[in-house]
């Protein structure tokens, strides 16, 4: 009997319903660095999305256990490289709480000022880069110009442009240079005078609004389920800000100036608006801190520490309202000069998980708009 071969050819609508797996990253230019998205597509619509993380993992939490309380500050300020001062701050607050240490008043106000300037630096990067991802190249040039204004004053006090290493357990490294507050005030004023670029050039652009309005709506229930925080959560109506709701540093005295920006829409446009308005308010808070520092008499900015610093046995938890959301620091001590355990809760890690809920059902063309509106740093995920 002669063997026969059968060939089945499928045509028509059957081919259109075939799922396709698409990898975005981990080196894709739309992924903010080494992040991988595994998308399952049905045509142009996303059926399933899975963020795949860990490509930049450096084991910072394990390294904390092999460094003393002075050295861990260097490790902690690097995971979110746009928020180095704020990252340092959470660590020293946790250690100071363990020690029962009170920081000089001048250092408290200086820390608050520098934290808000760092918040502006962080937000400016996203205010410029997000329109770039949607096809608008002009805002990024303005953003880098404004960042340079503040980078000059931050570099003057610390010597660093990104990793400041200016916090110390018990206060700050040293007092501000002579005339620094005047230069900082001038930089804040110059920056504020040019912020209307983002109000008009970006928010007033019909194409930008068309690409972001009603796109990537994040429900409040999803915010709570995934632990999303910061401007992303507030854009979905979750009105929570540690600076107001559990004040630390000098924020308790700045409640008249502090404005917690929130929206109800929860879309990409609302997230950008929250970030922009929060930048305006951070500049106001910086001015208020400069005013207060001008009134304070000269005094110490740190506490004298022993040569070998040991935290008492026990555990504590400190959290701060970082530019991208809530950062938490769970410190466990066995009474040694190194932490027994320092668990870091970073904002970007939780925020990026919401992509599994945000992306399904949306078009591939909207993926970049949604991804960019979550304002994350990959190092903050892979800590």
Protein backbone atom coordinates (compact mmCIF):
# COMPACT_ATOMS: atom_id res chain seq x y z
CA UNK A 1 0.00 0.00 0.00
CA UNK A 2 1.40 3.38 -1.00
CA UNK A 3 1.91 5.72 2.03
CA UNK A 4 0.10 9.05 1.85
CA UNK A 5 0.86 12.39 3.45
CA UNK A 6 -1.89 14.65 4.75
CA UNK A 7 -1.35 18.38 5.14
CA UNK A 8 -3.87 20.60 6.97
CA UNK A 9 -3.86 24.29 6.09
CA UNK A 10 -5.73 26.72 8.39
CA UNK A 11 -7.03 29.91 6.85
CA UNK A 12 -9.49 32.63 7.74
CA UNK A 13 -10.38 33.81 11.24
CA UNK A 14 -8.71 30.92 13.04
CA UNK A 15 -5.27 32.44 12.55
CA UNK A 16 -6.36 35.77 14.05
CA UNK A 17 -7.15 34.26 17.44
CA UNK A 18 -3.71 32.74 17.91
CA UNK A 19 -1.97 34.11 21.02
CA UNK A 20 1.53 35.51 20.64
CA UNK A 21 4.09 35.88 23.42
CA UNK A 22 6.05 39.13 23.16
CA UNK A 23 9.14 39.92 25.24
CA UNK A 24 9.74 43.59 26.01
CA UNK A 25 13.24 43.80 27.46
CA UNK A 26 15.31 43.26 29.40
CA UNK A 27 17.29 45.68 27.20
CA UNK A 28 14.40 47.30 25.37
CA UNK A 29 14.63 51.12 25.15
CA UNK A 30 11.06 51.49 26.44
CA UNK A 31 11.65 49.69 29.72
CA UNK A 32 13.60 52.23 31.82
CA UNK A 33 16.57 49.93 32.13
CA UNK A 34 16.89 46.25 32.84
CA UNK A 35 13.22 45.30 33.22
CA UNK A 36 11.53 42.56 31.21
CA UNK A 37 7.84 42.40 30.42
CA UNK A 38 6.39 39.13 29.16
CA UNK A 39 3.21 39.96 27.27
CA UNK A 40 0.66 37.55 25.83
CA UNK A 41 -1.11 39.21 22.91
CA UNK A 42 -4.28 38.55 21.00
CA UNK A 43 -3.72 40.65 17.93
CA UNK A 44 -2.91 44.17 19.19
CA UNK A 45 -4.53 43.65 22.58
CA UNK A 46 -2.66 42.49 25.67
CA UNK A 47 -4.18 39.42 27.30
CA UNK A 48 -1.66 38.85 30.07
CA UNK A 49 1.34 40.77 31.43
CA UNK A 50 4.10 39.58 33.72
CA UNK A 51 6.92 41.85 34.94
CA UNK A 52 10.11 39.77 35.18
CA UNK A 53 12.55 41.36 37.61
CA UNK A 54 15.94 40.56 39.11
CA UNK A 55 18.33 41.41 36.28
CA UNK A 56 19.99 44.15 38.38
CA UNK A 57 19.80 42.43 41.77
CA UNK A 58 22.87 43.34 43.85
CA UNK A 59 22.00 41.81 47.20
CA UNK A 60 22.03 45.11 49.10
CA UNK A 61 20.05 43.68 52.02
CA UNK A 62 22.63 40.92 52.51
CA UNK A 63 25.49 43.41 52.19
CA UNK A 64 23.89 45.49 54.98
CA UNK A 65 24.69 42.63 57.36
CA UNK A 66 28.43 42.88 56.61
CA UNK A 67 28.74 46.68 56.98
CA UNK A 68 28.63 48.80 60.12
CA UNK A 69 26.05 51.52 60.71
CA UNK A 70 28.18 54.18 59.06
CA UNK A 71 28.88 52.13 55.95
CA UNK A 72 25.33 50.97 55.20
CA UNK A 73 24.37 54.54 54.29
CA UNK A 74 26.53 54.22 51.19
CA UNK A 75 24.66 51.07 50.12
CA UNK A 76 21.23 52.46 50.89
CA UNK A 77 21.46 55.61 48.79
CA UNK A 78 22.03 53.73 45.53
CA UNK A 79 18.95 51.60 44.89
CA UNK A 80 16.83 54.56 43.74
CA UNK A 81 19.58 56.60 42.13
CA UNK A 82 17.24 59.57 41.66
CA UNK A 83 16.42 59.79 45.39
CA UNK A 84 19.76 59.21 47.09
CA UNK A 85 19.30 61.69 49.94
CA UNK A 86 15.85 60.34 50.79
CA UNK A 87 17.19 56.77 50.78
CA UNK A 88 19.94 57.68 53.24
CA UNK A 89 17.41 59.40 55.43
CA UNK A 90 15.31 56.31 56.12
CA UNK A 91 18.32 54.32 57.27
CA UNK A 92 19.62 56.93 59.69
CA UNK A 93 16.11 57.52 61.09
CA UNK A 94 15.82 53.79 61.85
CA UNK A 95 19.23 53.64 63.54
CA UNK A 96 18.54 56.82 65.53
CA UNK A 97 15.24 55.36 66.71
CA UNK A 98 17.06 52.23 67.91
CA UNK A 99 19.58 54.39 69.76
CA UNK A 100 16.93 56.72 71.20
CA UNK A 101 18.96 59.58 69.76
CA UNK A 102 17.62 63.10 69.30
CA UNK A 103 18.97 65.08 66.35
CA UNK A 104 19.77 68.84 66.71
CA UNK A 105 16.99 71.12 65.49
CA UNK A 106 19.16 72.70 62.83
CA UNK A 107 19.89 69.26 61.35
CA UNK A 108 16.17 68.42 61.32
CA UNK A 109 15.34 71.46 59.19
CA UNK A 110 18.35 70.95 56.94
CA UNK A 111 17.31 67.34 56.35
CA UNK A 112 13.78 68.43 55.47
CA UNK A 113 15.06 71.04 53.04
CA UNK A 114 17.42 68.63 51.28
CA UNK A 115 14.75 65.91 51.14
CA UNK A 116 12.41 68.30 49.29
CA UNK A 117 15.14 69.46 46.91
CA UNK A 118 15.87 65.78 46.22
CA UNK A 119 12.14 65.26 45.57
CA UNK A 120 12.21 68.02 42.95
CA UNK A 121 15.28 66.48 41.27
CA UNK A 122 13.55 63.11 41.12
CA UNK A 123 10.29 64.48 39.72
CA UNK A 124 11.97 66.64 37.10
CA UNK A 125 13.53 63.57 35.53
CA UNK A 126 10.12 61.93 35.05
CA UNK A 127 8.42 65.18 34.01
CA UNK A 128 10.93 65.36 31.16
CA UNK A 129 11.32 61.69 30.25
CA UNK A 130 7.63 60.74 30.20
CA UNK A 131 6.72 63.10 27.31
CA UNK A 132 9.85 61.83 25.53
CA UNK A 133 8.47 58.29 25.60
CA UNK A 134 5.30 59.58 23.96
CA UNK A 135 7.17 61.35 21.18
CA UNK A 136 7.85 64.82 22.62
CA UNK A 137 11.58 65.53 22.82
CA UNK A 138 11.54 69.19 23.96
CA UNK A 139 10.56 68.75 27.66
CA UNK A 140 13.58 66.58 28.47
CA UNK A 141 15.95 69.43 27.54
CA UNK A 142 14.09 71.78 29.88
CA UNK A 143 14.08 69.15 32.64
CA UNK A 144 17.85 68.71 32.51
CA UNK A 145 18.38 72.46 32.58
CA UNK A 146 16.23 72.78 35.71
CA UNK A 147 17.95 69.80 37.30
CA UNK A 148 21.31 71.47 36.79
CA UNK A 149 20.10 74.47 38.80
CA UNK A 150 19.55 72.25 41.83
CA UNK A 151 22.43 69.89 41.15
CA UNK A 152 24.86 72.79 41.56
CA UNK A 153 23.68 73.56 45.10
CA UNK A 154 23.43 69.89 46.09
CA UNK A 155 26.92 69.23 44.76
CA UNK A 156 28.27 72.22 46.64
CA UNK A 157 27.29 70.84 50.04
CA UNK A 158 28.10 67.18 49.47
CA UNK A 159 30.56 66.89 46.60
CA UNK A 160 28.27 64.39 44.84
CA UNK A 161 25.81 64.80 42.01
CA UNK A 162 23.80 61.63 42.58
CA UNK A 163 25.02 59.82 45.70
CA UNK A 164 25.33 62.55 48.27
CA UNK A 165 26.41 60.65 51.40
CA UNK A 166 25.49 63.70 53.46
CA UNK A 167 23.36 62.04 56.14
CA UNK A 168 24.99 60.66 59.25
CA UNK A 169 23.60 58.82 62.25
CA UNK A 170 22.85 61.71 64.60
CA UNK A 171 22.53 64.43 61.98
CA UNK A 172 24.43 65.53 58.89
CA UNK A 173 28.04 65.40 57.77
CA UNK A 174 28.65 69.12 58.30
CA UNK A 175 26.99 72.52 58.31
CA UNK A 176 26.00 74.34 55.15
CA UNK A 177 28.71 76.41 53.42
CA UNK A 178 28.66 80.19 53.89
CA UNK A 179 26.15 81.81 51.56
CA UNK A 180 24.69 78.46 50.48
CA UNK A 181 21.14 79.26 51.57
CA UNK A 182 21.08 82.37 49.36
CA UNK A 183 22.25 80.37 46.36
CA UNK A 184 19.73 77.65 47.09
CA UNK A 185 16.93 80.21 47.36
CA UNK A 186 17.95 81.73 44.02
CA UNK A 187 17.94 78.29 42.37
CA UNK A 188 14.49 77.50 43.74
CA UNK A 189 13.16 80.85 42.50
CA UNK A 190 14.68 80.35 39.04
CA UNK A 191 13.23 76.88 38.79
CA UNK A 192 9.77 78.00 39.90
CA UNK A 193 9.75 80.75 37.28
CA UNK A 194 10.17 78.13 34.54
CA UNK A 195 7.78 75.44 35.76
CA UNK A 196 5.00 76.75 33.51
CA UNK A 197 6.83 74.94 30.70
CA UNK A 198 5.32 71.70 31.95
CA UNK A 199 1.94 73.29 32.68
CA UNK A 200 1.56 74.63 29.14
CA UNK A 201 3.98 72.80 26.84
CA UNK A 202 3.11 69.33 28.13
CA UNK A 203 -0.31 69.45 29.78
CA UNK A 204 -1.55 71.89 27.16
CA UNK A 205 -0.56 69.57 24.33
CA UNK A 206 -3.55 67.83 22.73
CA UNK A 207 -1.50 64.84 21.60
CA UNK A 208 -0.13 64.28 25.11
CA UNK A 209 -3.61 64.48 26.63
CA UNK A 210 -5.00 62.19 23.95
CA UNK A 211 -2.35 59.55 24.68
CA UNK A 212 -2.84 59.66 28.47
CA UNK A 213 -6.45 60.58 29.30
CA UNK A 214 -8.46 57.49 30.24
CA UNK A 215 -5.47 55.20 29.57
CA UNK A 216 -4.17 52.78 32.20
CA UNK A 217 -6.80 53.45 34.85
CA UNK A 218 -5.65 52.09 38.22
CA UNK A 219 -8.52 51.37 40.62
CA UNK A 220 -8.18 52.22 44.34
CA UNK A 221 -8.82 48.56 45.18
CA UNK A 222 -5.78 47.58 43.13
CA UNK A 223 -3.70 50.26 44.86
CA UNK A 224 -4.51 48.72 48.25
CA UNK A 225 -4.08 45.13 47.03
CA UNK A 226 -0.58 45.70 45.65
CA UNK A 227 0.67 48.22 48.22
CA UNK A 228 1.08 50.97 45.61
CA UNK A 229 2.06 54.30 47.17
CA UNK A 230 3.24 57.81 46.38
CA UNK A 231 1.89 59.99 43.56
CA UNK A 232 0.67 56.90 41.67
CA UNK A 233 -1.62 55.92 44.53
CA UNK A 234 -2.81 59.47 45.14
CA UNK A 235 -3.69 59.82 41.45
CA UNK A 236 -6.20 57.00 42.04
CA UNK A 237 -7.83 58.74 44.98
CA UNK A 238 -5.87 57.02 47.78
CA UNK A 239 -5.13 60.19 49.75
CA UNK A 240 -2.23 59.10 51.95
CA UNK A 241 1.04 60.90 52.54
CA UNK A 242 3.32 60.15 55.50
CA UNK A 243 4.46 63.76 55.66
CA UNK A 244 0.93 64.74 56.65
CA UNK A 245 -0.50 61.57 58.18
CA UNK A 246 2.51 60.51 60.27
CA UNK A 247 4.86 63.52 60.25
CA UNK A 248 8.60 63.04 60.66
CA UNK A 249 11.51 65.50 60.47
CA UNK A 250 10.02 69.03 60.43
CA UNK A 251 6.88 68.20 58.45
CA UNK A 252 4.72 68.59 61.55
CA UNK A 253 5.56 72.31 61.51
CA UNK A 254 4.98 72.62 57.76
CA UNK A 255 1.34 71.53 57.58
CA UNK A 256 0.23 74.98 56.41
CA UNK A 257 2.60 74.75 53.43
CA UNK A 258 2.33 71.05 52.70
CA UNK A 259 -0.27 70.22 50.08
CA UNK A 260 -1.07 66.57 49.40
CA UNK A 261 -1.99 66.38 45.72
CA UNK A 262 -4.61 63.79 44.77
CA UNK A 263 -6.81 62.93 41.81
CA UNK A 264 -9.73 60.55 41.30
CA UNK A 265 -9.29 59.52 37.65
CA UNK A 266 -6.38 57.10 38.21
CA UNK A 267 -5.19 57.30 34.59
CA UNK A 268 -1.81 58.20 33.09
CA UNK A 269 -2.75 61.88 32.87
CA UNK A 270 -3.74 62.01 36.54
CA UNK A 271 -0.43 60.46 37.56
CA UNK A 272 1.51 63.06 35.58
CA UNK A 273 -0.59 65.89 37.04
CA UNK A 274 0.05 64.63 40.58
CA UNK A 275 3.77 64.51 39.93
CA UNK A 276 3.78 68.02 38.50
CA UNK A 277 1.74 69.60 41.31
CA UNK A 278 3.84 67.78 43.90
CA UNK A 279 6.94 69.37 42.35
CA UNK A 280 5.38 72.84 42.75
CA UNK A 281 4.62 72.08 46.40
CA UNK A 282 8.12 70.72 47.06
CA UNK A 283 9.53 74.07 45.94
CA UNK A 284 7.19 75.84 48.38
CA UNK A 285 8.31 73.52 51.18
CA UNK A 286 11.96 74.21 50.33
CA UNK A 287 11.34 77.96 50.64
CA UNK A 288 9.62 77.44 53.99
CA UNK A 289 12.62 75.44 55.26
CA UNK A 290 15.02 78.13 54.07
CA UNK A 291 12.96 80.74 55.93
CA UNK A 292 13.10 78.68 59.12
CA UNK A 293 16.84 78.06 58.82
CA UNK A 294 17.39 81.82 58.51
CA UNK A 295 15.67 82.25 61.90
CA UNK A 296 17.61 79.52 63.72
CA UNK A 297 20.75 80.49 65.65
CA UNK A 298 24.03 78.78 64.72
CA UNK A 299 24.38 75.40 66.33
CA UNK A 300 25.50 71.81 65.91
CA UNK A 301 24.20 69.70 63.02
CA UNK A 302 25.14 66.28 64.41
CA UNK A 303 25.70 64.30 67.59
CA UNK A 304 29.08 63.13 68.77
CA UNK A 305 29.29 59.38 68.21
CA UNK A 306 31.55 56.72 69.75
CA UNK A 307 34.35 55.29 67.65
CA UNK A 308 32.47 52.00 67.37
CA UNK A 309 28.74 52.54 66.98
CA UNK A 310 26.54 49.69 68.22
CA UNK A 311 22.75 49.66 68.24
CA UNK A 312 21.09 48.01 71.26
CA UNK A 313 19.47 44.62 70.84
CA UNK A 314 15.95 44.86 69.46
CA UNK A 315 14.08 45.82 66.31
CA UNK A 316 12.34 48.86 64.87
CA UNK A 317 10.62 50.03 61.70
CA UNK A 318 11.01 53.44 60.09
CA UNK A 319 9.27 54.64 56.96
CA UNK A 320 9.50 57.76 54.86
CA UNK A 321 7.56 59.40 52.03
CA UNK A 322 10.15 59.08 49.31
CA UNK A 323 9.63 60.80 45.93
CA UNK A 324 8.33 57.59 44.33
CA UNK A 325 6.30 56.41 47.32
CA UNK A 326 6.72 54.84 50.74
CA UNK A 327 10.10 53.40 51.68
CA UNK A 328 10.24 51.19 54.76
CA UNK A 329 13.25 50.05 56.81
CA UNK A 330 12.91 47.12 59.22
CA UNK A 331 16.03 47.00 61.37
CA UNK A 332 16.92 44.08 63.65
CA UNK A 333 19.94 44.38 65.94
CA UNK A 334 21.74 41.83 68.11
CA UNK A 335 23.74 44.55 69.83
CA UNK A 336 26.62 44.42 67.36
CA UNK A 337 28.17 47.12 65.19
CA UNK A 338 26.46 45.67 62.10
CA UNK A 339 22.72 45.11 61.57
CA UNK A 340 21.54 41.53 62.09
CA UNK A 341 18.89 42.27 59.43
CA UNK A 342 17.86 45.37 57.52
CA UNK A 343 14.85 44.72 55.31
CA UNK A 344 14.18 47.38 52.70
CA UNK A 345 10.67 48.04 51.42
CA UNK A 346 11.11 50.08 48.26
CA UNK A 347 8.33 51.99 46.51
CA UNK A 348 9.11 50.90 42.93
CA UNK A 349 8.97 47.21 43.83
CA UNK A 350 5.30 47.40 44.81
CA UNK A 351 4.31 49.97 42.20
CA UNK A 352 5.56 47.93 39.24
CA UNK A 353 3.56 44.86 40.28
CA UNK A 354 0.37 46.73 39.39
CA UNK A 355 1.26 46.22 35.71
CA UNK A 356 -0.26 42.74 35.93
CA UNK A 357 -3.63 44.44 36.50
CA UNK A 358 -3.10 47.55 34.37
CA UNK A 359 -1.92 46.09 31.07
CA UNK A 360 -4.40 43.25 30.31
CA UNK A 361 -7.12 44.51 27.99
CA UNK A 362 -5.12 47.46 26.71
CA UNK A 363 -3.47 47.94 23.32
CA UNK A 364 0.23 47.38 22.73
CA UNK A 365 0.40 51.02 21.55
CA UNK A 366 -0.65 52.15 25.05
CA UNK A 367 1.84 49.91 26.84
CA UNK A 368 4.66 52.47 26.81
CA UNK A 369 2.34 55.23 28.05
CA UNK A 370 1.19 53.07 30.97
CA UNK A 371 4.65 51.76 31.80
CA UNK A 372 6.20 55.24 31.85
CA UNK A 373 3.42 56.66 34.04
CA UNK A 374 4.37 54.36 36.94
CA UNK A 375 7.56 56.44 37.50
CA UNK A 376 9.83 53.64 38.73
CA UNK A 377 13.58 53.09 38.95
CA UNK A 378 14.76 49.55 38.18
CA UNK A 379 17.44 49.63 40.89
CA UNK A 380 14.66 50.37 43.38
CA UNK A 381 12.96 47.13 42.28
CA UNK A 382 16.09 44.94 42.22
CA UNK A 383 17.50 46.18 45.50
